[in-house]
Short mmCIF file of C-alpha atoms in Angstrom, two decimals:
data_model
loop_
_atom_site.label_atom_id
_atom_site.label_comp_id
_atom_site.label_asym_id
_atom_site.label_seq_id
_atom_site.Cartn_x
_atom_site.Cartn_y
_atom_site.Cartn_z
CA MET X 1 -81.21 -149.48 -39.87
CA ASP X 2 -78.09 -149.89 -38.61
CA ILE X 3 -76.68 -147.60 -36.51
CA SER X 4 -73.75 -149.54 -35.10
CA PRO X 5 -70.98 -147.30 -37.34
CA LEU X 6 -72.38 -144.01 -36.02
CA PHE X 7 -71.97 -145.11 -32.01
CA PHE X 8 -68.66 -146.51 -33.26
CA TYR X 9 -67.87 -143.15 -33.99
CA LEU X 10 -69.55 -141.42 -31.22
CA PHE X 11 -67.52 -143.28 -28.47
CA ALA X 12 -64.32 -143.58 -30.49
CA GLY X 13 -64.47 -139.25 -30.83
CA LEU X 14 -64.52 -139.41 -26.56
CA ALA X 15 -62.06 -141.29 -26.43
CA VAL X 16 -59.43 -139.94 -27.93
CA GLY X 17 -60.56 -136.37 -27.27
CA PHE X 18 -60.76 -137.33 -23.14
CA SER X 19 -57.36 -138.56 -24.04
CA PHE X 20 -56.76 -135.31 -24.95
CA LEU X 21 -57.83 -134.04 -21.91
CA VAL X 22 -55.69 -136.37 -19.68
CA VAL X 23 -52.50 -135.16 -21.04
CA LEU X 24 -53.60 -131.28 -21.71
CA LYS X 25 -55.26 -130.46 -18.35
CA LYS X 26 -52.89 -128.98 -15.79
CA ASN X 27 -55.05 -129.91 -12.59
CA PRO X 28 -54.20 -133.72 -11.76
CA VAL X 29 -57.74 -134.24 -10.83
CA ALA X 30 -59.24 -132.70 -13.92
CA SER X 31 -57.21 -135.33 -15.93
CA ALA X 32 -58.28 -138.50 -13.35
CA PHE X 33 -62.13 -137.07 -14.63
CA SER X 34 -61.20 -137.29 -18.37
CA LEU X 35 -59.34 -140.77 -17.78
CA VAL X 36 -62.98 -142.09 -16.35
CA MET X 37 -64.58 -140.90 -19.40
CA VAL X 38 -61.98 -142.70 -21.94
CA PHE X 39 -62.68 -145.95 -19.76
CA PHE X 40 -66.55 -145.38 -20.48
CA ALA X 41 -66.00 -144.74 -23.86
CA PHE X 42 -64.44 -147.81 -23.79
CA ALA X 43 -66.55 -149.64 -22.69
CA GLY X 44 -69.05 -148.01 -25.14
CA ILE X 45 -66.92 -149.74 -27.53
CA TYR X 46 -66.86 -153.67 -26.38
CA ALA X 47 -70.52 -153.23 -25.82
CA LEU X 48 -70.93 -152.51 -29.58
CA LEU X 49 -68.65 -156.13 -30.05
CA GLU X 50 -71.11 -157.86 -27.89
CA ALA X 51 -68.47 -158.54 -25.68
CA HIS X 52 -70.63 -157.24 -22.90
CA LEU X 53 -69.03 -158.88 -19.80
CA VAL X 54 -65.83 -157.05 -21.10
CA ALA X 55 -67.68 -153.57 -20.72
CA ALA X 56 -69.35 -154.66 -17.41
CA LEU X 57 -65.86 -155.43 -15.75
CA GLN X 58 -63.97 -152.76 -17.52
CA ILE X 59 -66.75 -150.32 -15.86
CA LEU X 60 -66.58 -151.44 -12.27
CA VAL X 61 -63.13 -152.71 -12.52
CA TYR X 62 -61.28 -149.25 -14.20
CA ALA X 63 -63.38 -146.62 -13.90
CA GLY X 64 -65.67 -147.38 -10.86
CA ALA X 65 -62.87 -148.76 -8.78
CA ILE X 66 -59.37 -147.91 -9.66
CA MET X 67 -60.05 -144.74 -10.57
CA VAL X 68 -62.04 -143.78 -7.47
CA LEU X 69 -58.94 -144.86 -5.86
CA PHE X 70 -57.00 -142.62 -7.59
CA VAL X 71 -59.17 -139.47 -7.60
CA PHE X 72 -59.00 -140.32 -3.70
CA VAL X 73 -55.03 -139.86 -3.57
CA ILE X 74 -54.67 -137.36 -5.73
CA MET X 75 -56.98 -135.63 -3.60
CA LEU X 76 -56.07 -136.23 0.04
CA LEU X 77 -51.97 -135.99 -0.83
CA ASN X 78 -53.19 -132.50 -2.03
CA ALA X 79 -51.13 -132.94 -5.86
CA ASP X 80 -52.44 -129.60 -6.94
CA VAL X 81 -49.12 -129.16 -8.85
CA PRO X 82 -48.45 -128.67 -12.22
CA SER X 83 -47.66 -132.95 -13.19
CA PHE X 84 -44.47 -130.92 -15.28
CA ASP X 85 -42.95 -127.60 -15.64
CA VAL X 86 -44.57 -126.37 -18.73
CA GLY X 87 -41.77 -123.28 -18.79
CA ARG X 88 -39.06 -125.39 -19.18
CA SER X 89 -40.28 -127.42 -21.90
CA THR X 90 -37.84 -125.81 -24.73
CA LEU X 91 -37.41 -126.46 -28.72
CA LYS X 92 -34.96 -129.50 -27.62
CA ILE X 93 -37.44 -130.94 -25.91
CA ARG X 94 -40.52 -130.54 -27.79
CA LEU X 95 -38.75 -132.10 -31.16
CA GLY X 96 -37.71 -134.90 -29.15
CA ALA X 97 -41.25 -135.96 -27.53
CA ALA X 98 -42.46 -135.40 -31.37
CA PHE X 99 -39.55 -137.74 -32.77
CA LEU X 100 -40.36 -140.77 -29.95
CA CYS X 101 -44.47 -139.89 -30.97
CA LEU X 102 -43.44 -140.53 -34.34
CA ILE X 103 -41.25 -143.76 -33.63
CA LEU X 104 -43.89 -145.18 -31.21
CA PHE X 105 -46.44 -144.47 -33.99
CA CYS X 106 -44.44 -146.58 -36.69
CA ILE X 107 -43.56 -149.71 -34.46
CA PHE X 108 -47.56 -150.14 -33.81
CA VAL X 109 -48.26 -149.22 -37.63
CA CYS X 110 -45.42 -151.93 -38.44
CA VAL X 111 -46.76 -154.71 -35.87
CA LEU X 112 -50.45 -154.52 -36.46
CA LYS X 113 -50.24 -154.04 -40.38
CA ASP X 114 -49.83 -157.41 -41.78
CA SER X 115 -50.69 -159.50 -38.38
CA PRO X 116 -53.48 -161.65 -38.09
CA LEU X 117 -56.67 -161.31 -35.87
CA PRO X 118 -56.01 -163.36 -33.03
CA ILE X 119 -59.13 -165.03 -32.87
CA SER X 120 -56.95 -167.73 -35.77
CA ASP X 121 -59.54 -170.96 -34.63
CA LYS X 122 -63.21 -170.93 -34.69
CA THR X 123 -63.69 -172.07 -31.28
CA PHE X 124 -65.73 -168.64 -29.83
CA THR X 125 -67.61 -167.44 -32.29
CA PRO X 126 -70.51 -164.93 -31.50
CA GLU X 127 -73.03 -167.52 -32.37
CA LYS X 128 -71.60 -170.66 -30.13
CA ILE X 129 -70.99 -168.64 -27.50
CA ALA X 130 -74.79 -167.48 -27.88
CA ALA X 131 -75.59 -171.42 -27.44
CA GLN X 132 -73.63 -171.99 -24.55
CA GLY X 133 -75.56 -169.44 -22.92
CA GLY X 134 -73.75 -166.27 -23.24
CA ASN X 135 -70.31 -164.24 -22.48
CA THR X 136 -70.52 -164.91 -18.44
CA GLN X 137 -71.34 -167.96 -18.67
CA VAL X 138 -68.52 -168.96 -20.84
CA ILE X 139 -66.36 -167.29 -19.05
CA SER X 140 -67.15 -168.92 -15.88
CA GLU X 141 -66.94 -172.09 -16.98
CA LEU X 142 -63.34 -171.80 -18.30
CA LEU X 143 -62.39 -169.58 -15.20
CA PHE X 144 -63.21 -172.18 -13.12
CA SER X 145 -62.19 -175.39 -14.83
CA GLU X 146 -59.52 -175.05 -17.35
CA TYR X 147 -57.88 -171.80 -15.24
CA ILE X 148 -58.40 -172.67 -11.75
CA LEU X 149 -55.39 -172.78 -11.19
CA PRO X 150 -54.01 -169.11 -12.90
CA PHE X 151 -57.52 -167.55 -11.25
CA GLU X 152 -56.37 -168.65 -7.74
CA LEU X 153 -52.29 -168.10 -8.40
CA THR X 154 -54.26 -164.26 -8.87
CA SER X 155 -56.84 -163.97 -6.41
CA LEU X 156 -53.45 -165.57 -3.98
CA LEU X 157 -51.37 -162.09 -5.80
CA LEU X 158 -53.95 -159.60 -4.93
CA LEU X 159 -54.49 -161.69 -1.32
CA THR X 160 -50.39 -160.55 -0.96
CA GLY X 161 -50.77 -157.09 -1.89
CA ILE X 162 -53.63 -156.15 0.85
CA VAL X 163 -51.97 -157.97 3.64
CA GLY X 164 -48.50 -156.06 2.92
CA SER X 165 -50.68 -152.93 2.30
CA VAL X 166 -52.09 -153.28 5.61
CA ALA X 167 -48.35 -154.43 7.38
CA ILE X 168 -47.14 -151.19 5.73
CA ALA X 169 -49.41 -148.75 7.10
CA LYS X 170 -49.78 -150.50 10.88
CA ARG X 171 -45.48 -150.16 11.00
CA LYS X 172 -45.82 -146.47 10.17
CA LEU X 173 -48.81 -145.72 12.39
CA GLY X 174 -46.74 -148.01 15.09
CA GLY X 175 -43.69 -146.30 14.52
CA SER X 176 -45.86 -142.82 14.99
CA ASN X 177 -47.26 -143.70 18.16
CA ALA X 178 -43.72 -144.78 19.81
CA ASN X 179 -42.01 -140.99 18.98
CA MET B 1 -80.57 -156.66 -37.74
CA MET B 2 -83.80 -155.14 -36.05
CA THR B 3 -86.68 -154.16 -37.89
CA LEU B 4 -87.94 -151.05 -37.54
CA PHE B 5 -91.30 -152.22 -35.39
CA GLU B 6 -88.63 -153.29 -33.26
CA TRP B 7 -87.15 -149.49 -32.79
CA VAL B 8 -90.58 -148.59 -32.21
CA ILE B 9 -91.05 -150.48 -29.62
CA LEU B 10 -87.54 -150.12 -27.98
CA ALA B 11 -87.86 -146.41 -28.40
CA ALA B 12 -91.62 -146.41 -26.72
CA LYS B 13 -90.13 -148.88 -23.69
CA ILE B 14 -87.05 -146.62 -22.87
CA ALA B 15 -89.31 -143.18 -23.64
CA GLY B 16 -91.95 -145.34 -20.66
CA VAL B 17 -89.67 -145.93 -18.33
CA VAL B 18 -88.06 -142.52 -18.51
CA LEU B 19 -91.16 -140.61 -17.86
CA VAL B 20 -92.36 -142.49 -14.87
CA LEU B 21 -88.90 -142.34 -13.51
CA LEU B 22 -89.24 -138.15 -13.89
CA HIS B 23 -92.67 -138.69 -12.41
CA VAL B 24 -92.14 -140.77 -9.55
CA VAL B 25 -89.49 -138.03 -8.08
CA PRO B 26 -92.63 -134.90 -7.35
CA VAL B 27 -94.84 -138.04 -6.20
CA MET B 28 -92.11 -139.35 -4.08
CA VAL B 29 -91.15 -136.42 -2.60
CA TRP B 30 -94.83 -135.19 -1.71
CA VAL B 31 -95.22 -138.87 0.09
CA GLU B 32 -91.84 -137.79 2.03
CA ARG B 33 -93.47 -134.57 3.03
CA ARG B 34 -96.71 -136.06 4.16
CA GLY B 35 -95.38 -139.12 5.49
CA SER B 36 -92.72 -137.25 7.39
CA ALA B 37 -95.65 -135.25 8.84
CA LEU B 38 -97.49 -138.00 9.69
CA MET B 39 -95.20 -139.77 11.88
CA GLN B 40 -94.77 -136.15 13.63
CA ASN B 41 -98.14 -135.12 13.95
CA ARG B 42 -98.32 -132.73 11.78
CA LEU B 43 -100.15 -131.53 8.07
CA GLY B 44 -97.24 -131.62 5.54
CA PRO B 45 -98.31 -129.37 2.29
CA ASN B 46 -101.92 -129.34 2.43
CA ARG B 47 -102.74 -125.86 -0.07
CA VAL B 48 -101.60 -126.44 -3.43
CA GLY B 49 -104.37 -128.70 -4.99
CA PRO B 50 -106.46 -132.02 -3.79
CA LEU B 51 -104.55 -133.18 -0.69
CA GLY B 52 -101.49 -130.78 -1.77
CA LEU B 53 -100.33 -132.99 -4.32
CA LEU B 54 -99.63 -130.05 -7.19
CA GLN B 55 -97.25 -128.93 -3.97
CA SER B 56 -94.31 -130.38 -5.97
CA LEU B 57 -95.39 -128.74 -9.22
CA VAL B 58 -95.10 -125.59 -7.92
CA ASP B 59 -92.08 -126.43 -6.94
CA VAL B 60 -90.90 -127.60 -10.12
CA ILE B 61 -91.67 -124.08 -11.56
CA LYS B 62 -90.18 -122.11 -9.00
CA LEU B 63 -86.43 -124.25 -9.32
CA LEU B 64 -86.74 -123.67 -13.20
CA TRP B 65 -87.30 -120.26 -12.87
CA LYS B 66 -84.23 -119.30 -10.54
CA GLU B 67 -81.47 -117.58 -11.23
CA ASP B 68 -78.93 -119.95 -12.01
CA SER B 69 -76.29 -118.79 -10.45
CA ILE B 70 -72.48 -120.30 -10.51
CA PRO B 71 -70.31 -118.84 -7.02
CA GLY B 72 -66.79 -117.23 -7.95
CA HIS B 73 -64.22 -119.56 -6.34
CA VAL B 74 -65.73 -122.66 -8.08
CA ASP B 75 -63.97 -124.86 -10.58
CA ALA B 76 -66.98 -123.72 -13.23
CA PHE B 77 -66.84 -127.23 -16.18
CA TYR B 78 -66.87 -129.71 -13.22
CA TYR B 79 -69.43 -127.49 -11.03
CA VAL B 80 -71.92 -128.05 -13.63
CA LEU B 81 -70.35 -131.02 -14.80
CA ALA B 82 -71.54 -133.01 -11.69
CA PRO B 83 -74.90 -133.25 -11.36
CA PHE B 84 -75.50 -134.60 -14.57
CA ILE B 85 -72.66 -137.29 -14.08
CA THR B 86 -74.80 -137.97 -10.64
CA VAL B 87 -78.34 -138.18 -12.57
CA ILE B 88 -77.42 -140.13 -15.42
CA PRO B 89 -76.44 -143.66 -13.99
CA ALA B 90 -79.65 -142.98 -11.76
CA PHE B 91 -81.67 -143.46 -14.61
CA MET B 92 -79.27 -145.95 -16.62
CA THR B 93 -79.36 -148.66 -13.75
CA PHE B 94 -83.00 -149.26 -14.74
CA ALA B 95 -82.62 -150.34 -18.32
CA VAL B 96 -82.42 -154.17 -16.87
CA ILE B 97 -85.13 -154.30 -14.39
CA PRO B 98 -87.83 -156.70 -16.10
CA PHE B 99 -91.30 -154.86 -15.14
CA ALA B 100 -93.75 -157.58 -16.63
CA SER B 101 -93.03 -161.37 -18.19
CA GLN B 102 -93.09 -161.51 -22.23
CA LEU B 103 -96.08 -160.85 -24.88
CA THR B 104 -96.14 -162.52 -28.12
CA TRP B 105 -98.09 -159.77 -30.06
CA ASN B 106 -98.74 -160.62 -33.76
CA GLY B 107 -95.78 -163.27 -34.11
CA HIS B 108 -93.24 -160.68 -32.32
CA LEU B 109 -91.86 -161.30 -28.45
CA ILE B 110 -92.41 -158.24 -26.98
CA SER B 111 -90.10 -158.16 -23.69
CA PHE B 112 -91.41 -155.59 -20.84
CA GLN B 113 -87.18 -154.88 -20.15
CA ILE B 114 -85.27 -152.45 -22.16
CA ALA B 115 -82.23 -154.71 -22.26
CA ASP B 116 -82.11 -158.26 -21.34
CA LEU B 117 -78.03 -158.66 -20.72
CA ASN B 118 -75.78 -161.68 -20.09
CA VAL B 119 -74.59 -159.69 -17.61
CA GLY B 120 -77.63 -158.01 -15.49
CA LEU B 121 -76.38 -157.45 -12.08
CA LEU B 122 -72.94 -157.24 -13.02
CA TYR B 123 -74.15 -153.72 -15.70
CA ILE B 124 -76.16 -152.37 -12.34
CA PHE B 125 -73.15 -152.73 -9.80
CA SER B 126 -70.59 -151.15 -12.64
CA ILE B 127 -73.55 -148.01 -13.40
CA ALA B 128 -73.88 -147.60 -9.83
CA SER B 129 -69.80 -147.22 -9.08
CA LEU B 130 -70.39 -144.17 -11.71
CA GLY B 131 -72.49 -142.64 -8.83
CA VAL B 132 -70.23 -141.64 -6.64
CA TYR B 133 -68.46 -139.61 -9.47
CA GLY B 134 -71.08 -136.63 -9.57
CA ILE B 135 -70.60 -136.76 -5.55
CA ILE B 136 -66.58 -136.35 -5.40
CA MET B 137 -66.54 -134.15 -8.49
CA ALA B 138 -69.44 -131.78 -6.65
CA GLY B 139 -67.70 -131.58 -3.26
CA TRP B 140 -64.11 -130.99 -5.10
CA SER B 141 -64.58 -128.53 -7.69
CA SER B 142 -66.72 -126.54 -5.09
CA ASN B 143 -64.02 -125.73 -3.67
CA ASN B 144 -65.49 -125.81 -0.39
CA LYS B 145 -64.42 -127.78 3.33
CA TYR B 146 -68.22 -128.52 3.98
CA ALA B 147 -68.62 -129.88 0.47
CA LEU B 148 -65.16 -132.15 0.55
CA LEU B 149 -65.52 -133.41 3.76
CA GLY B 150 -69.18 -134.52 2.57
CA SER B 151 -68.06 -135.65 -1.00
CA MET B 152 -65.35 -137.71 0.83
CA ARG B 153 -67.72 -139.31 3.63
CA SER B 154 -70.22 -140.48 0.47
CA SER B 155 -67.44 -141.83 -1.38
CA SER B 156 -66.41 -144.17 1.52
CA GLN B 157 -69.31 -144.77 2.50
CA MET B 158 -70.93 -145.94 -1.11
CA ILE B 159 -67.23 -148.02 -1.86
CA SER B 160 -67.72 -149.79 1.44
CA TYR B 161 -71.36 -150.49 1.27
CA GLU B 162 -70.63 -151.15 -2.43
CA LEU B 163 -68.45 -154.63 -1.36
CA SER B 164 -71.55 -156.32 1.21
CA MET B 165 -73.83 -155.18 -1.61
CA GLY B 166 -72.13 -156.82 -4.66
CA LEU B 167 -71.12 -160.14 -2.08
CA SER B 168 -75.28 -160.58 -0.66
CA VAL B 169 -76.38 -161.07 -4.44
CA VAL B 170 -74.27 -163.84 -4.89
CA GLY B 171 -76.09 -166.17 -3.14
CA MET B 172 -78.79 -166.03 -5.44
CA ILE B 173 -76.44 -165.99 -8.49
CA MET B 174 -75.12 -169.21 -7.25
CA ILE B 175 -78.84 -170.48 -7.08
CA PHE B 176 -80.36 -169.28 -9.57
CA SER B 177 -77.11 -169.36 -11.45
CA SER B 178 -77.68 -166.54 -13.85
CA VAL B 179 -77.01 -163.01 -13.98
CA SER B 180 -79.39 -161.94 -15.92
CA LEU B 181 -82.51 -160.11 -13.97
CA GLY B 182 -85.30 -161.53 -16.48
CA ASP B 183 -83.67 -165.27 -15.63
CA ILE B 184 -83.80 -164.68 -12.19
CA ALA B 185 -87.13 -163.08 -11.97
CA ARG B 186 -88.47 -165.58 -14.08
CA LEU B 187 -87.33 -168.51 -12.11
CA GLN B 188 -88.49 -167.07 -8.95
CA GLY B 189 -92.56 -168.24 -10.66
CA GLU B 190 -91.08 -171.53 -8.98
CA THR B 191 -93.02 -173.18 -5.93
CA LEU B 192 -90.42 -173.84 -2.72
CA PHE B 193 -92.66 -175.75 -0.56
CA HIS B 194 -96.62 -176.34 0.21
CA PHE B 195 -97.90 -175.62 2.96
CA TRP B 196 -101.45 -176.40 3.80
CA ILE B 197 -102.95 -174.80 1.03
CA PHE B 198 -100.78 -172.44 0.28
CA ASP B 199 -97.82 -172.51 -2.30
CA ILE B 200 -94.62 -170.49 -0.84
CA PRO B 201 -93.58 -169.73 -4.15
CA LYS B 202 -89.05 -169.21 -4.62
CA TRP B 203 -88.74 -165.74 -4.15
CA GLY B 204 -85.78 -164.44 -2.35
CA ILE B 205 -86.93 -163.57 0.57
CA PHE B 206 -87.35 -167.10 1.50
CA ILE B 207 -84.54 -168.80 0.21
CA GLN B 208 -81.92 -165.75 0.60
CA PRO B 209 -83.24 -164.50 3.98
CA LEU B 210 -79.48 -162.85 5.16
CA GLY B 211 -79.02 -162.12 2.09
CA PHE B 212 -81.86 -160.25 1.67
CA LEU B 213 -81.00 -158.00 4.85
CA ILE B 214 -77.55 -157.50 4.27
CA PHE B 215 -78.71 -156.27 0.65
CA ILE B 216 -81.54 -153.82 1.71
CA THR B 217 -79.10 -151.98 4.49
CA ALA B 218 -76.42 -151.70 1.68
CA VAL B 219 -79.05 -150.76 -0.36
CA PHE B 220 -79.84 -147.67 2.09
CA ALA B 221 -76.43 -146.69 2.58
CA GLU B 222 -75.94 -146.71 -1.78
CA THR B 223 -78.35 -144.33 -1.32
CA ASN B 224 -77.28 -141.77 1.16
CA ARG B 225 -80.76 -142.31 3.11
CA LEU B 226 -81.44 -141.79 6.76
CA PRO B 227 -80.05 -143.75 8.68
CA PHE B 228 -76.72 -143.50 6.80
CA ASP B 229 -77.46 -139.79 5.19
CA LEU B 230 -74.33 -138.89 6.96
CA PRO B 231 -72.73 -136.96 3.53
CA GLU B 232 -75.09 -134.97 4.37
CA GLY B 233 -74.93 -134.48 7.93
CA GLU B 234 -77.04 -131.04 8.32
CA SER B 235 -75.97 -130.80 12.04
CA GLU B 236 -72.31 -131.66 11.59
CA ILE B 237 -71.49 -130.64 7.49
CA VAL B 238 -74.37 -127.99 6.38
CA ALA B 239 -75.62 -129.74 3.83
CA GLY B 240 -72.22 -132.12 2.56
CA TYR B 241 -71.69 -131.78 -1.41
CA HIS B 242 -74.65 -130.41 -2.58
CA LEU B 243 -73.84 -127.58 -0.65
CA GLU B 244 -72.82 -124.54 -2.74
CA TYR B 245 -76.18 -125.69 -5.83
CA GLY B 246 -79.07 -123.38 -6.32
CA SER B 247 -81.76 -124.01 -8.29
CA MET B 248 -82.62 -126.18 -10.98
CA LYS B 249 -78.35 -127.79 -10.09
CA PHE B 250 -80.04 -128.87 -6.68
CA ALA B 251 -82.37 -129.89 -7.84
CA LEU B 252 -80.63 -132.83 -9.84
CA PHE B 253 -78.85 -134.07 -7.24
CA PHE B 254 -82.29 -134.34 -5.45
CA MET B 255 -83.64 -136.24 -8.39
CA ALA B 256 -81.10 -138.18 -8.20
CA GLU B 257 -81.55 -139.46 -4.91
CA TYR B 258 -85.53 -140.19 -5.67
CA LEU B 259 -84.81 -141.82 -8.85
CA ASN B 260 -81.69 -144.05 -6.93
CA MET B 261 -84.26 -145.05 -4.03
CA THR B 262 -86.58 -146.24 -7.14
CA THR B 263 -83.95 -148.49 -8.63
CA GLY B 264 -83.21 -149.41 -5.62
CA ALA B 265 -86.58 -150.34 -4.79
CA GLY B 266 -87.01 -152.30 -8.51
CA LEU B 267 -83.79 -153.93 -7.42
CA LEU B 268 -84.90 -155.17 -4.52
CA THR B 269 -88.27 -156.19 -6.11
CA THR B 270 -86.21 -157.51 -8.72
CA LEU B 271 -84.09 -160.10 -6.81
CA TYR B 272 -85.95 -161.15 -3.44
CA PHE B 273 -89.81 -160.50 -3.62
CA GLY B 274 -89.92 -162.38 -7.30
CA GLY B 275 -90.16 -159.13 -9.68
CA TRP B 276 -93.03 -159.13 -11.76
CA GLN B 277 -94.70 -162.56 -9.85
CA MET B 278 -98.32 -161.62 -9.36
CA LEU B 279 -99.21 -161.06 -5.65
CA PRO B 280 -100.54 -163.90 -3.74
CA GLY B 281 -104.16 -164.21 -4.92
CA MET B 282 -104.19 -162.90 -7.80
CA HIS B 283 -103.52 -166.34 -10.37
CA PHE B 284 -107.16 -167.04 -8.70
CA ALA B 285 -108.06 -164.13 -10.04
CA LEU B 286 -106.90 -164.24 -13.29
CA ASP B 287 -108.31 -168.17 -13.55
CA ALA B 288 -111.50 -166.99 -12.24
CA LEU B 289 -111.38 -164.60 -15.14
CA ASN B 290 -111.63 -167.16 -17.78
CA LEU B 291 -109.88 -165.56 -20.41
CA GLN B 292 -108.90 -166.56 -23.61
CA GLY B 293 -105.98 -165.68 -26.34
CA MET B 294 -104.97 -162.22 -26.67
CA THR B 295 -107.03 -161.14 -23.84
CA TYR B 296 -106.23 -163.09 -21.37
CA GLU B 297 -102.22 -162.58 -22.07
CA CYS B 298 -102.65 -158.70 -21.86
CA VAL B 299 -104.76 -159.15 -18.47
CA ARG B 300 -101.97 -161.36 -17.40
CA VAL B 301 -99.26 -158.65 -18.64
CA PHE B 302 -101.54 -155.91 -16.83
CA LEU B 303 -101.63 -157.69 -13.49
CA GLU B 304 -97.96 -158.47 -13.21
CA LEU B 305 -97.48 -154.97 -14.30
CA THR B 306 -99.42 -154.18 -11.26
CA SER B 307 -97.34 -156.27 -9.35
CA PHE B 308 -94.18 -155.42 -9.65
CA ILE B 309 -95.48 -151.63 -9.06
CA ILE B 310 -97.39 -152.42 -5.94
CA LYS B 311 -93.78 -154.15 -4.65
CA VAL B 312 -92.26 -151.28 -5.74
CA GLY B 313 -94.20 -148.76 -3.95
CA PHE B 314 -93.95 -150.80 -0.99
CA PHE B 315 -90.17 -150.27 -0.51
CA MET B 316 -90.29 -146.62 -1.65
CA TRP B 317 -92.56 -146.36 1.23
CA LEU B 318 -90.42 -148.31 3.69
CA PHE B 319 -87.67 -145.74 2.83
CA VAL B 320 -89.78 -142.83 4.18
CA TRP B 321 -90.85 -144.98 6.97
CA VAL B 322 -87.29 -145.87 7.82
CA ARG B 323 -86.02 -141.98 7.14
CA TRP B 324 -89.04 -140.87 9.74
CA THR B 325 -87.91 -143.34 11.92
CA LEU B 326 -84.80 -144.19 12.96
CA PRO B 327 -81.77 -141.67 13.57
CA ARG B 328 -78.57 -140.55 12.38
CA PHE B 329 -75.54 -143.51 12.36
CA ARG B 330 -71.82 -141.65 14.04
CA TYR B 331 -69.70 -141.90 11.15
CA ASP B 332 -67.60 -144.75 12.43
CA GLN B 333 -69.95 -146.82 13.87
CA LEU B 334 -71.49 -146.83 10.10
CA MET B 335 -67.64 -147.89 8.71
CA ASP B 336 -67.61 -150.44 11.64
CA LEU B 337 -71.18 -151.61 10.68
CA GLY B 338 -69.94 -151.64 6.90
CA TRP B 339 -66.53 -153.69 6.86
CA LYS B 340 -67.07 -155.72 10.19
CA VAL B 341 -70.64 -156.69 10.29
CA MET B 342 -71.88 -156.90 6.49
CA LEU B 343 -68.74 -157.73 5.20
CA PRO B 344 -68.34 -161.57 7.44
CA LEU B 345 -72.02 -162.18 7.14
CA SER B 346 -72.25 -161.94 3.53
CA LEU B 347 -69.14 -163.82 3.31
CA VAL B 348 -70.77 -166.53 5.62
CA ASN B 349 -74.31 -166.36 3.87
CA ILE B 350 -71.98 -167.67 0.02
CA PHE B 351 -70.68 -169.97 1.96
CA ILE B 352 -73.83 -171.19 3.59
CA THR B 353 -75.64 -171.29 0.05
CA GLY B 354 -72.78 -173.09 -1.22
CA LEU B 355 -73.10 -175.95 0.89
CA LEU B 356 -77.03 -175.72 0.97
CA ILE B 357 -76.88 -176.17 -2.59
CA TYR B 358 -73.88 -178.64 -2.46
CA TYR B 359 -76.31 -180.76 0.01
CA LYS B 360 -79.05 -180.36 -2.67
CA VAL B 361 -81.21 -178.88 -0.49
CA VAL B 362 -82.26 -175.73 -2.66
#
């Protein structure tokens, strides 16, 4: 009684459907909400692949943090205008877009058709991961041992980003006060 | 691959948890109304049924039969979707909270927890971070200034307090080196130290008192309850994000608040009060009964379940107690507390915990 294919088609269908909504909705806030649903569907697929940590992080980081910020920015900037002018899309533009989409699709097919799965060595089989205490344990140990330098550098990069944004916001605030 | 038996057990657990959660809501509404009356020296609902217990039932019937109207100025699709988006995460969080230890029955291992994920706590935080969407969606789609203000306040509040909530638990994760709630609840059964004739257990409250204070404050802020109920400050923004909602759609927001309270109480119990670990004295009672085999196991699980329910009930009452005791914060005070007090304190807590682990104190 394996019902996971059923759930795969459910989540995959949701992902495709809401991806269409992201593009088709004219209201940016509605597009953003649809994108959240896409992320959620992806997380469902990750969970089906037993990658629980990736699924949890997908929701926590993308759906829970980044998209909240997006929605905030869209709502506060009151960007209630269509993201592109539909009236001007002539036949030429539509044909061009369709052609570009076709090329992109061909590239994807060419790249993914013959390439082997990236996991070639058998270091991380599901059994071995389970024996070492699950995804979270394995990934945390790797992050804090073998990949400690990239990990710390990434956090430094994020810190720089925070300091930079605060500095820019402060300067603008100071300028308006001086005037 | 799961056998039919396991599927049946899983379905029974899900149905049981959802049913209990659904029934907690009307009971808690009654407790809240009677509790507030008790503290304000009045009677509260006391006419329908014994002690007014059926008041919630007739309220639900009223809400179900009211006309389900949609105002003309709202974005209808997201307006209808928002209450559902608010309620669903409130139910989902309880999936990883263990409510008793394991039981072996006819060779099958039955764990009293819907799913023991090895990302337990991360799952809870990720689902909790989704709760904010229902509120943003409701405020935005209502197309009303008060509603939008309420949802803005609510979302910035939830984002601010999520941070200290996550960081306050890191101490617990460091000590037990696991993020699985099943592990954390089980490991809290160990003895911390002996004091005279008492065994002080390794409950979170004893090894992480600062973390507990930060966490419980953050839980109050996350559930939008007083003293942090700025999103629906009646005197300032009428009712906040659910201003335009009526009948059962309003009731869904109401339900979500009480469900979040229940989950918050369950989390506080599991992380800091030993989860399903038996209350002091129950061990002696269990030993005194002198039971064998299956009967012993069943009584043990029953006692653990009772302990869990008593602890959760205590925290539920604490939510009501605090709501009718403390006044509301001002908005800038709320933000200052979140970012300038709670966040540094939770970082200090992590640092101290690290030192204690390094010098092998805990």
